[in-house]
């Protein structure tokens, strides 16, 4: 069986079923809108391009508006936390340098766009077929770019992360940190609202209608769930172990590996439905190549936008050995 065909079979095998301890399934269904689904071999289709809501310029603008009415902003500093960048590796050696030696999380589509369909990836039309396309990610300020790889710094960003505020801590400063996290959450929400992204999520059904502009009605959730495949021999779902699940809200991304039960949980909260993808970058020592074959290594399947708490139902597809 050809490697490319194997990948296409694998990416339609898995199902995503998120557990939800905070919200019943019926409520999850009411705020989840299916994304147009393409065949397993199709590339994703990009939609609207947004001004980067996490740019330092945008964040400072929103912050200056908020401090007029909120007194809990005194200790907040809006400074560069991340650089939004892209790389253009010329061969598999440069790609592996980025992903393996420098341990970067790479996305083959621009993160400041809406994504309209599911699919196996994206190839920039300005890049000839058969060559590696632009790879996007965020890195920390001061990152030492390898001199051999072409790159561009696209934007300076301020990306709030709830783990940085210590919101799960039980120490004496927990209340202060909780207030700071609340402010950060609203700051992030209003920054996305300012560039039109919240309206986009409303249209997808990922934010309940009528709550736009009312951050207090929203609460953050750390995406969690299970990745499984249907075993045609056992006639049951079995966990997919040690693969990476990613959740993105434009240039903000989080990722987590599945455990022995196929369960994952992100470390960071999302206040709205993120874009989910599965990367067959794994801990088990096997390789599943993407649409470019061994050129860029592991396969990735972009699953579309879903609820911030995860999926409320399973989709099962079995492997046809023929």
Coordinates of C-alpha atoms in Angstrom, one line a residue, residues 109-240:
X109 CA -1.3 27.4 6.7
X110 CA -1.3 31.0 7.8
X111 CA -2.7 31.2 11.3
X112 CA -4.4 34.6 10.8
X113 CA -7.0 33.1 8.4
X114 CA -10.4 31.5 8.9
X115 CA -10.4 27.8 7.8
X116 CA -13.5 26.8 5.9
X117 CA -13.1 23.0 5.4
X118 CA -11.4 20.0 6.9
X119 CA -8.5 18.5 5.1
X120 CA -4.9 17.3 5.0
X121 CA -3.1 20.6 4.9
X122 CA -2.5 23.7 2.8
X123 CA 0.0 24.5 0.0
X124 CA 0.7 28.2 -0.7
X125 CA -0.1 28.7 -4.4
X126 CA 3.0 30.8 -4.8
X127 CA 5.2 27.8 -3.9
X128 CA 5.7 25.2 -6.7
X129 CA 4.1 21.8 -6.2
X130 CA 6.6 19.3 -4.8
X131 CA 8.3 21.9 -2.7
X132 CA 7.8 22.5 1.0
X133 CA 5.3 25.3 1.6
X134 CA 5.6 28.1 4.1
X135 CA 5.5 26.9 7.7
X136 CA 3.9 29.1 10.4
X137 CA 4.3 29.3 14.2
X138 CA 5.1 31.5 17.1
X139 CA 8.4 31.6 18.9
X140 CA 9.6 33.5 22.0
X141 CA 11.4 36.8 21.6
X142 CA 15.1 36.4 21.2
X143 CA 14.7 33.1 19.3
X144 CA 17.9 32.3 17.4
X145 CA 16.8 31.7 13.8
X146 CA 19.0 29.2 12.0
X147 CA 21.0 31.0 9.3
X148 CA 20.3 28.2 6.7
X149 CA 16.5 28.5 6.7
X150 CA 14.6 31.3 5.1
X151 CA 12.2 33.0 7.5
X152 CA 10.1 36.1 8.1
X153 CA 8.9 37.7 11.4
X154 CA 5.3 38.6 10.6
X155 CA 4.2 40.3 13.8
X156 CA 5.1 41.0 17.5
X157 CA 2.4 39.5 19.7
X158 CA 1.1 39.6 23.2
X159 CA -0.6 36.2 23.8
X160 CA -2.2 35.8 27.3
X161 CA -1.8 32.3 28.7
X162 CA -3.7 31.3 31.8
X163 CA -0.8 29.1 33.0
X164 CA 1.3 32.2 33.2
X165 CA -1.1 33.8 35.7
X166 CA -1.1 30.8 38.0
X167 CA -4.8 30.4 38.0
X168 CA -4.6 26.8 39.2
X169 CA -2.4 27.7 42.1
X170 CA -3.5 27.4 45.8
X171 CA -1.0 29.8 47.2
X172 CA -1.7 33.1 49.0
X173 CA -1.7 35.1 45.8
X174 CA -4.4 32.9 44.2
X175 CA -7.1 35.5 44.4
X176 CA -5.0 38.2 42.9
X177 CA -3.9 35.9 40.1
X178 CA -7.5 34.9 39.5
X179 CA -8.5 38.6 39.1
X180 CA -5.6 39.1 36.7
X181 CA -6.6 36.0 34.7
X182 CA -10.2 37.4 34.5
X183 CA -8.8 40.7 33.2
X184 CA -6.6 38.8 30.7
X185 CA -9.5 36.8 29.5
X186 CA -11.6 39.8 28.8
X187 CA -8.7 41.6 27.2
X188 CA -8.2 38.6 24.8
X189 CA -11.9 38.4 24.0
X190 CA -12.2 42.2 23.2
X191 CA -9.0 42.0 21.1
X192 CA -10.6 39.3 19.0
X193 CA -13.9 41.1 18.9
X194 CA -12.1 44.3 17.6
X195 CA -10.8 42.5 14.5
X196 CA -14.1 40.8 13.7
X197 CA -13.1 37.3 14.8
X198 CA -15.8 37.0 17.4
X199 CA -18.5 37.7 14.8
X200 CA -17.0 35.0 12.7
X201 CA -17.3 32.5 15.6
X202 CA -20.9 33.6 16.2
X203 CA -21.7 32.7 12.6
X204 CA -20.2 29.3 13.1
X205 CA -22.3 28.8 16.2
X206 CA -19.2 28.6 18.5
X207 CA -20.3 31.5 20.7
X208 CA -24.0 31.5 21.8
X209 CA -26.0 34.1 19.9
X210 CA -26.5 37.4 21.8
X211 CA -23.4 37.1 24.0
X212 CA -21.0 39.1 21.8
X213 CA -19.7 42.0 23.8
X214 CA -20.7 40.4 27.1
X215 CA -17.6 38.6 28.2
X216 CA -19.0 37.8 31.6
X217 CA -21.3 35.2 30.0
X218 CA -18.3 33.3 28.7
X219 CA -16.0 31.0 30.7
X220 CA -12.8 29.4 29.6
X221 CA -12.3 25.6 29.2
X222 CA -9.2 23.5 28.6
X223 CA -10.0 21.3 25.6
X224 CA -9.9 17.6 26.4
X225 CA -11.1 14.4 24.9
X226 CA -10.3 11.1 23.3
X227 CA -8.8 10.1 20.0
X228 CA -10.0 6.6 18.9
X229 CA -10.3 4.4 15.8
X230 CA -12.8 1.8 15.1
X231 CA -11.2 -1.7 15.0
X232 CA -13.0 -3.8 12.5
X233 CA -11.7 -7.0 14.0
X234 CA -12.6 -6.2 17.6
X235 CA -15.8 -4.4 16.5
X236 CA -15.1 -1.6 19.0
X237 CA -13.4 1.7 19.4
X238 CA -9.8 1.6 20.5
X239 CA -7.6 4.5 21.7
X240 CA -4.9 6.1 19.5

